[in-house]
PDB file of N, CA, C and O in Angstrom:
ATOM      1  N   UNK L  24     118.013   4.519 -58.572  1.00  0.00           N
ATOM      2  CA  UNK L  24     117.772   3.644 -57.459  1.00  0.00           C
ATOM      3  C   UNK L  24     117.664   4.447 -56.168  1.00  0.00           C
ATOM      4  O   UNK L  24     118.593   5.197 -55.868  1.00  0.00           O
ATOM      5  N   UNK L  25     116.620   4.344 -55.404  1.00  0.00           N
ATOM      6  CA  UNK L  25     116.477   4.695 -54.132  1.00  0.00           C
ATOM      7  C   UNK L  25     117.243   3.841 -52.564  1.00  0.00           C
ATOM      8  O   UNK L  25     117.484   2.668 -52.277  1.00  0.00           O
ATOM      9  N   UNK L  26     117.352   4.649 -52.132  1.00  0.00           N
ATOM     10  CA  UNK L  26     118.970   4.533 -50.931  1.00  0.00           C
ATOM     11  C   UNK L  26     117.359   3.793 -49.546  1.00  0.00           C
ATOM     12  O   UNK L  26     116.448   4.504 -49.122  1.00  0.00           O
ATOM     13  N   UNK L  27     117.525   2.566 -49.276  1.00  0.00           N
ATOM     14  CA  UNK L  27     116.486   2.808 -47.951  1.00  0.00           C
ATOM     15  C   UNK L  27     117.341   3.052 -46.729  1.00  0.00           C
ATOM     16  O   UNK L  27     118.570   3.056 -46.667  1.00  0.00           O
ATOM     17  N   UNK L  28     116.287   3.294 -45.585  1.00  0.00           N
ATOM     18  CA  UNK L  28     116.681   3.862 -44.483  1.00  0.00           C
ATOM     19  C   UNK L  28     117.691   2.581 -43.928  1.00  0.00           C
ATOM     20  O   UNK L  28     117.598   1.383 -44.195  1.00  0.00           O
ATOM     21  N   UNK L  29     118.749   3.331 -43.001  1.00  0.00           N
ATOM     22  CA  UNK L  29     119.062   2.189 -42.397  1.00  0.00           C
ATOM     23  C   UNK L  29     118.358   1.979 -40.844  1.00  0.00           C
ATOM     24  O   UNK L  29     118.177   2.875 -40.021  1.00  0.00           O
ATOM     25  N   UNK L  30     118.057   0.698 -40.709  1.00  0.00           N
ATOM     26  CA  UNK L  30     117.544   0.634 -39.656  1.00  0.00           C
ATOM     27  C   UNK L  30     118.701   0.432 -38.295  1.00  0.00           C
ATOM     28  O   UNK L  30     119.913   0.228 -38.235  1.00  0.00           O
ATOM     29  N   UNK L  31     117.409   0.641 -37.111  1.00  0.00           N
ATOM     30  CA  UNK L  31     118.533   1.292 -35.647  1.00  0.00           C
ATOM     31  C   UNK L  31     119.270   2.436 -36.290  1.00  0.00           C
ATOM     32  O   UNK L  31     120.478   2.203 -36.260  1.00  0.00           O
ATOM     33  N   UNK L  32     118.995   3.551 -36.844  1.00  0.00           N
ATOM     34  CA  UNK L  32     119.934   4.451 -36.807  1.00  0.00           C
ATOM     35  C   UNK L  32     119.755   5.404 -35.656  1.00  0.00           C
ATOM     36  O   UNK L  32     118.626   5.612 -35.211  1.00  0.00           O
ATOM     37  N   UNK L  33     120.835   5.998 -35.147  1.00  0.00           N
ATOM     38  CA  UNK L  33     120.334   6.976 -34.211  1.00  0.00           C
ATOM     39  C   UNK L  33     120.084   8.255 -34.367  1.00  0.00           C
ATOM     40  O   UNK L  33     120.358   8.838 -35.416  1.00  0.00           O
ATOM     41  N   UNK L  34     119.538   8.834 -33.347  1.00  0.00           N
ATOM     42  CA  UNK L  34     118.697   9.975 -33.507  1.00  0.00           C
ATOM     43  C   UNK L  34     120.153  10.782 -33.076  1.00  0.00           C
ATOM     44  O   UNK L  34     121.099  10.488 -32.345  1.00  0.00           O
ATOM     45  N   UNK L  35     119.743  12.167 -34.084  1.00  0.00           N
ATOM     46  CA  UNK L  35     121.071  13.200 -33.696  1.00  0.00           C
ATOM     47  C   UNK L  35     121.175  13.804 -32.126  1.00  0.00           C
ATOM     48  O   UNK L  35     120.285  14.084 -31.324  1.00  0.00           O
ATOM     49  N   UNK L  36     122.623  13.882 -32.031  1.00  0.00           N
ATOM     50  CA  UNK L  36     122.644  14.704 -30.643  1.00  0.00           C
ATOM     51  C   UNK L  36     121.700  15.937 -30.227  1.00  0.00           C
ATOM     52  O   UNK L  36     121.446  16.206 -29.053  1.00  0.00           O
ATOM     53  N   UNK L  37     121.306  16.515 -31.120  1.00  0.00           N
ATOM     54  CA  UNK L  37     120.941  17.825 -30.672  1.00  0.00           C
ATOM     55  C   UNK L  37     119.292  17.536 -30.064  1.00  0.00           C
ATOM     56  O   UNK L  37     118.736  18.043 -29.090  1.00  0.00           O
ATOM     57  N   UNK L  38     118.865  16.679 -30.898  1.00  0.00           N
ATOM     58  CA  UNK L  38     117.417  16.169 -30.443  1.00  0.00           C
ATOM     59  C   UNK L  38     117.153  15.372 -28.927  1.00  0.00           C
ATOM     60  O   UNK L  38     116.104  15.302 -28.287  1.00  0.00           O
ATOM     61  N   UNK L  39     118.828  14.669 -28.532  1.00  0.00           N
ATOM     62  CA  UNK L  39     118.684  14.131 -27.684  1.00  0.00           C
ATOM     63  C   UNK L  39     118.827  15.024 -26.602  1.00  0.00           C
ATOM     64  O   UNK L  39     118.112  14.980 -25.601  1.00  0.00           O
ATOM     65  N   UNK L  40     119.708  15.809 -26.779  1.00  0.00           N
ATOM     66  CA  UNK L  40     119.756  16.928 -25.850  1.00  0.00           C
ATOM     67  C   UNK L  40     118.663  17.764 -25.589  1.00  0.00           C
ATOM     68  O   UNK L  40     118.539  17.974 -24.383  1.00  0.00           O
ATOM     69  N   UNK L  41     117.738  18.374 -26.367  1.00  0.00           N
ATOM     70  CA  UNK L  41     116.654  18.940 -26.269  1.00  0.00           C
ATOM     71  C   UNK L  41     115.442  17.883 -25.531  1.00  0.00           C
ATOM     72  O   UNK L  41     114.505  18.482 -25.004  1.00  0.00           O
ATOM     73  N   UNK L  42     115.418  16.373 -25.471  1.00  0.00           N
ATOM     74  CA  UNK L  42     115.319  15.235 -24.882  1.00  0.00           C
ATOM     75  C   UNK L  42     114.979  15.456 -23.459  1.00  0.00           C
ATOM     76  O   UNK L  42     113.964  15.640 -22.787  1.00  0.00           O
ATOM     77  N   UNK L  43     116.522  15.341 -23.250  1.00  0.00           N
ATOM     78  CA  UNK L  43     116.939  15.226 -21.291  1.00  0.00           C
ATOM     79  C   UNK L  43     116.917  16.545 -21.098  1.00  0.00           C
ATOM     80  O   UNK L  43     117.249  16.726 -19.926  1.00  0.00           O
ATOM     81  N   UNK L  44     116.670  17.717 -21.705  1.00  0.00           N
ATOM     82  CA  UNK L  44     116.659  18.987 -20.971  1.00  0.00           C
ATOM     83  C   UNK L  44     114.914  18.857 -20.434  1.00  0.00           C
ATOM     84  O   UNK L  44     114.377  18.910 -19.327  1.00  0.00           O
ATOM     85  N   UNK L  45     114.394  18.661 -21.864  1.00  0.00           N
ATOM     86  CA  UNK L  45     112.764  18.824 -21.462  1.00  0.00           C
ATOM     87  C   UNK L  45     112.586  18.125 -19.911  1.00  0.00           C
ATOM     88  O   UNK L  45     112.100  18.616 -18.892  1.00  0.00           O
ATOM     89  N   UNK L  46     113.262  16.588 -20.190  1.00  0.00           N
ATOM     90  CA  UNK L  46     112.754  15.897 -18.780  1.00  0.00           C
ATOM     91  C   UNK L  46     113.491  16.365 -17.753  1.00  0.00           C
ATOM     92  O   UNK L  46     112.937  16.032 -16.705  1.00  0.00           O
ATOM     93  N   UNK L  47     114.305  16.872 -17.589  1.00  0.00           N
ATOM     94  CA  UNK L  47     115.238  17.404 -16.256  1.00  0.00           C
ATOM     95  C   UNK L  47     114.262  18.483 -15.778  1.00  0.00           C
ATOM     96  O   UNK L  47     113.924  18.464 -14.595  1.00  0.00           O
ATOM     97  N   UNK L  48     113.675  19.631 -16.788  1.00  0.00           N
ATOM     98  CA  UNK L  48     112.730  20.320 -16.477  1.00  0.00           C
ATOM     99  C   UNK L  48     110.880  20.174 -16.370  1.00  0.00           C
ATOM    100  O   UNK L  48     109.975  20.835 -15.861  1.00  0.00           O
ATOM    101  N   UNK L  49     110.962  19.296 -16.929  1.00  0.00           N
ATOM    102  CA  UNK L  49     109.798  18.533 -16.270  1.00  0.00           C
ATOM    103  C   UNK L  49     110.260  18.341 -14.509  1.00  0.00           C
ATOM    104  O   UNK L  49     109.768  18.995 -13.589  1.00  0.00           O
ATOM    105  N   UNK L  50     111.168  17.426 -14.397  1.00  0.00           N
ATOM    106  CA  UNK L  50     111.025  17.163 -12.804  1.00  0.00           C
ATOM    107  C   UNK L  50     111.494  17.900 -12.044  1.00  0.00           C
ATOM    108  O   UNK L  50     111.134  17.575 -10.913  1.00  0.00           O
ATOM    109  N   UNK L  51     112.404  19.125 -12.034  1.00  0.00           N
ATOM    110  CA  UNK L  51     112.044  20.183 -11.517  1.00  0.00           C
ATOM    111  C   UNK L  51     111.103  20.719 -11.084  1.00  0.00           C
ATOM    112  O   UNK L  51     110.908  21.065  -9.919  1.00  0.00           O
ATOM    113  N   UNK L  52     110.349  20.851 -12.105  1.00  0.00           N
ATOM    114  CA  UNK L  52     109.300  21.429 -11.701  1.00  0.00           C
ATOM    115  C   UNK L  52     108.336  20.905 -11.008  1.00  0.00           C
ATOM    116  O   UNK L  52     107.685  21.559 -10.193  1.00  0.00           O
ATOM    117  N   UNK L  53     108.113  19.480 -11.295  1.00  0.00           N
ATOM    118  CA  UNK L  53     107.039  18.462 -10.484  1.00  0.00           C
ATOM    119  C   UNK L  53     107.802  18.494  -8.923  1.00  0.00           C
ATOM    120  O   UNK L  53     107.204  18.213  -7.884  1.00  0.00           O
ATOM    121  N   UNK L  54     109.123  18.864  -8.993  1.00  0.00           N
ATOM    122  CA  UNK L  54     109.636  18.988  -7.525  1.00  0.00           C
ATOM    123  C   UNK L  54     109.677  20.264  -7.194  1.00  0.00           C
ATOM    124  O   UNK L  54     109.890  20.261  -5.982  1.00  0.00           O
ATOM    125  N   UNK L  55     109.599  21.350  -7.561  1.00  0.00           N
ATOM    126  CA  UNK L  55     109.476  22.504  -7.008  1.00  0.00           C
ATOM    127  C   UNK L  55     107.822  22.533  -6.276  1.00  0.00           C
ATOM    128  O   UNK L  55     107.431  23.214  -5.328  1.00  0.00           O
ATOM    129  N   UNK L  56     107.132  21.615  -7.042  1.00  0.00           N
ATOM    130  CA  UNK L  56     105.505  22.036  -6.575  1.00  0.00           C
ATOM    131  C   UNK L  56     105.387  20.610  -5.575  1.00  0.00           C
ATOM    132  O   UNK L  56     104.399  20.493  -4.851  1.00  0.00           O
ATOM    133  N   UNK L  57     106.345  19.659  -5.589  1.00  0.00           N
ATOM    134  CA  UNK L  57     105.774  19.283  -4.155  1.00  0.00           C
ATOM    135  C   UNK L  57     106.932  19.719  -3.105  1.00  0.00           C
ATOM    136  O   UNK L  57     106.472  19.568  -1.973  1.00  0.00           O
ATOM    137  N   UNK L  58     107.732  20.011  -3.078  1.00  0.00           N
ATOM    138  CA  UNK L  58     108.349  21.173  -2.106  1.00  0.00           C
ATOM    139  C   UNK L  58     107.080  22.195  -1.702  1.00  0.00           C
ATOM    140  O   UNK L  58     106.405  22.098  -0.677  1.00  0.00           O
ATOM    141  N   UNK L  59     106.987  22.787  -2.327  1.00  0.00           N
ATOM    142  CA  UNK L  59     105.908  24.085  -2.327  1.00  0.00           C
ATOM    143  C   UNK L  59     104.787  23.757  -1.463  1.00  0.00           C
ATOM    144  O   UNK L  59     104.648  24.447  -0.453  1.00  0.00           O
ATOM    145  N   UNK L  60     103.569  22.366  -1.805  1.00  0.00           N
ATOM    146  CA  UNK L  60     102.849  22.046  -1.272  1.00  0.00           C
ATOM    147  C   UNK L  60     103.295  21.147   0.261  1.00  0.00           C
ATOM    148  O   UNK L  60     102.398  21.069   1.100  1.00  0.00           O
ATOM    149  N   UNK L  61     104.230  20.699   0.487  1.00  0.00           N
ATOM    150  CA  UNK L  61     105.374  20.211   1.917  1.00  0.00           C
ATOM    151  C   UNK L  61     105.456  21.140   2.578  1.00  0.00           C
ATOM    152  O   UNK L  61     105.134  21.016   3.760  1.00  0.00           O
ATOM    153  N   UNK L  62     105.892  22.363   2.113  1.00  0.00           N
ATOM    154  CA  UNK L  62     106.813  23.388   2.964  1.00  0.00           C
ATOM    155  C   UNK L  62     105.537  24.839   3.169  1.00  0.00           C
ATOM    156  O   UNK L  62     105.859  25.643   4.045  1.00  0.00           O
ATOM    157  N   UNK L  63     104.612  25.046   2.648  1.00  0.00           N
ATOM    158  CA  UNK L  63     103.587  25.653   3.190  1.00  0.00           C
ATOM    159  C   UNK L  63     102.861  25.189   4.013  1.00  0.00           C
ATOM    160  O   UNK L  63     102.573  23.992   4.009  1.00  0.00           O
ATOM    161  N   UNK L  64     102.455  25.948   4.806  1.00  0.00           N
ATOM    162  CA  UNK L  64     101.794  25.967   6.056  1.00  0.00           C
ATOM    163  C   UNK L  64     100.288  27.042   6.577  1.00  0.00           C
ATOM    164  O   UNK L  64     100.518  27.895   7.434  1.00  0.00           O
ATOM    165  N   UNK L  65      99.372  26.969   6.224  1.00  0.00           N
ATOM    166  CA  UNK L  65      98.628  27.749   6.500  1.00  0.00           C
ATOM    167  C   UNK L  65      97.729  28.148   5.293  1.00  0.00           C
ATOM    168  O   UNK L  65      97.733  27.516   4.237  1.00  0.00           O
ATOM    169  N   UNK L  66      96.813  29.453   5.572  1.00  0.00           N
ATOM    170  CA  UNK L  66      95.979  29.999   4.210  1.00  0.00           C
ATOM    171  C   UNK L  66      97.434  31.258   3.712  1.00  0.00           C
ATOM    172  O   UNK L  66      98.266  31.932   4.318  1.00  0.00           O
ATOM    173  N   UNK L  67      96.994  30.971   2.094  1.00  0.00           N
ATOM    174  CA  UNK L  67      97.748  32.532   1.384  1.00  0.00           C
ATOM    175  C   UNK L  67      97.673  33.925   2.145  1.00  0.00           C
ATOM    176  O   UNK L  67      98.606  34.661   2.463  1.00  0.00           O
ATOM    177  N   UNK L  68      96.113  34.109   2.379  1.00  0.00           N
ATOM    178  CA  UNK L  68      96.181  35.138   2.855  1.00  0.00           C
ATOM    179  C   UNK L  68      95.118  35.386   4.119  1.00  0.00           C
ATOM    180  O   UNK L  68      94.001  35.872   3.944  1.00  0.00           O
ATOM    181  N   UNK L  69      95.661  34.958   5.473  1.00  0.00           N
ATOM    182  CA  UNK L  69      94.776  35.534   6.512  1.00  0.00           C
ATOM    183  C   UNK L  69      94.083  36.566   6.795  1.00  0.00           C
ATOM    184  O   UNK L  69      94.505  37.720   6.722  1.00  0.00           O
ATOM    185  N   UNK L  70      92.839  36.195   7.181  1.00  0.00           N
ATOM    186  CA  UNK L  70      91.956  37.207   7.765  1.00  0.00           C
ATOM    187  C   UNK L  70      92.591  37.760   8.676  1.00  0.00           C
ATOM    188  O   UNK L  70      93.501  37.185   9.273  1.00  0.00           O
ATOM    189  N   UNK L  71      92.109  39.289   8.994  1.00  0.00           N
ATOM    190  CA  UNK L  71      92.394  40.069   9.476  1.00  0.00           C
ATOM    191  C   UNK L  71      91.438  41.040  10.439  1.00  0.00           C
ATOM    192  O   UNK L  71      90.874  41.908   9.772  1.00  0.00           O
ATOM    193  N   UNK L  72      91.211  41.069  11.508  1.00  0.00           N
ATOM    194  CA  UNK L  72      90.147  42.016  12.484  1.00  0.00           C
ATOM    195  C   UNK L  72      90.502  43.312  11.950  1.00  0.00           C
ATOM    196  O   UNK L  72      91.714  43.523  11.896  1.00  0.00           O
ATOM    197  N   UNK L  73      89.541  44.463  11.440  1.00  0.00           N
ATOM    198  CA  UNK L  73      90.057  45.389  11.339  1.00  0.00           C
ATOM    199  C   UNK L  73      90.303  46.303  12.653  1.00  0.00           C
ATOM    200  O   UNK L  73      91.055  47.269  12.526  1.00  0.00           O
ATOM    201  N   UNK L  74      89.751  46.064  13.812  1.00  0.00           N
ATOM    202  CA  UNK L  74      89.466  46.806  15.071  1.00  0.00           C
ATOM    203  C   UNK L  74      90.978  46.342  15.455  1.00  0.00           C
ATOM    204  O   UNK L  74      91.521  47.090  16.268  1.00  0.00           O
ATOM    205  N   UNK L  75      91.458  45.651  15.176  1.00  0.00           N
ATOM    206  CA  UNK L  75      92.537  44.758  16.054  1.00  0.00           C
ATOM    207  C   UNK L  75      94.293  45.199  15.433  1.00  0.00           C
ATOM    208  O   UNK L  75      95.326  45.141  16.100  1.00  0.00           O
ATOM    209  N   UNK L  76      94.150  45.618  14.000  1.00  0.00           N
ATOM    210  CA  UNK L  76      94.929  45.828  12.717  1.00  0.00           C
ATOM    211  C   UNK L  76      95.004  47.433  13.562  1.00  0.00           C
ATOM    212  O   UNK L  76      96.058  47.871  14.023  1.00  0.00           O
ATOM    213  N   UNK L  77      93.791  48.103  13.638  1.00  0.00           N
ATOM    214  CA  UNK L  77      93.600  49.658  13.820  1.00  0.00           C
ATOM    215  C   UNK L  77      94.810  50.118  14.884  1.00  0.00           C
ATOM    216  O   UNK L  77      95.667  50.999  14.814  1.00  0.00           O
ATOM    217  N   UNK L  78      94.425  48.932  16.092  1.00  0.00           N
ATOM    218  CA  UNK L  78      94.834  49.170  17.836  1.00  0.00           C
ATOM    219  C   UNK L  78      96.111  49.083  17.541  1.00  0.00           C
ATOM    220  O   UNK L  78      96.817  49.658  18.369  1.00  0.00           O
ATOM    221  N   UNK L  79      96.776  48.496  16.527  1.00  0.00           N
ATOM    222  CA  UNK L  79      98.418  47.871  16.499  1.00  0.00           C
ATOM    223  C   UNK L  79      98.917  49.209  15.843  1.00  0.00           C
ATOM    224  O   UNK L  79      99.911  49.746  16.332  1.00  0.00           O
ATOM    225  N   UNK L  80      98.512  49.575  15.150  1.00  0.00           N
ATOM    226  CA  UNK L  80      98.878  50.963  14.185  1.00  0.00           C
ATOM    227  C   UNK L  80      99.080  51.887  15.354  1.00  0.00           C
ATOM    228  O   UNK L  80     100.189  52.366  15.593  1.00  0.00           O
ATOM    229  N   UNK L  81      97.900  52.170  16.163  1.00  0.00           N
ATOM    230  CA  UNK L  81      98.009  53.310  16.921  1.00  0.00           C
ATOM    231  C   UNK L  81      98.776  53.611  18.264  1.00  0.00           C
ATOM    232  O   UNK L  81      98.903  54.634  18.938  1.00  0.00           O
ATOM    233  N   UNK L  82      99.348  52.008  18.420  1.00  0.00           N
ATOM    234  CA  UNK L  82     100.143  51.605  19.141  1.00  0.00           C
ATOM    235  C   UNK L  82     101.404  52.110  18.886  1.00  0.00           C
ATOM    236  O   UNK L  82     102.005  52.677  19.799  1.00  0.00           O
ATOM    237  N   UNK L  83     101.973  51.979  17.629  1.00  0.00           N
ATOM    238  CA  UNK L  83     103.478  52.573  16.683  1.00  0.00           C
ATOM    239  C   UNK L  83     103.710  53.602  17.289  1.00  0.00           C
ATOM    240  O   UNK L  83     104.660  54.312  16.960  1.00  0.00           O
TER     241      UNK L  83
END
């Protein structure tokens, strides 16, 4: 004779835990990148005059 499942059984701890870690790090991260996009200001990397870069050097 075959045993059937019982139904509503629950799922083991370890799965649930691996669960709420995934989503805790999911929204981390969806909050690290709108922090990131909030808290920047400007282009990555500004242009630069080289005549202007030169005068500051020779200034030192």
């Amino acid at each position: 004779m075959s045993q059937s499942p019982v139904r509503g059984a629950q799922p083991s701890g370890r799965s649930v835990l691996y669960a709420v870690t995934g989503l805790m790090m999911a929204a981390l991260l969806a909050t690290a990148v709108v922090a990131g996009n909030v808290v920047w200001n400007g282009t990555p990397y500004p242009s630069a005059d080289p005549d202007t870069v030169a005068q500051r050097l020779k200034q030192r």
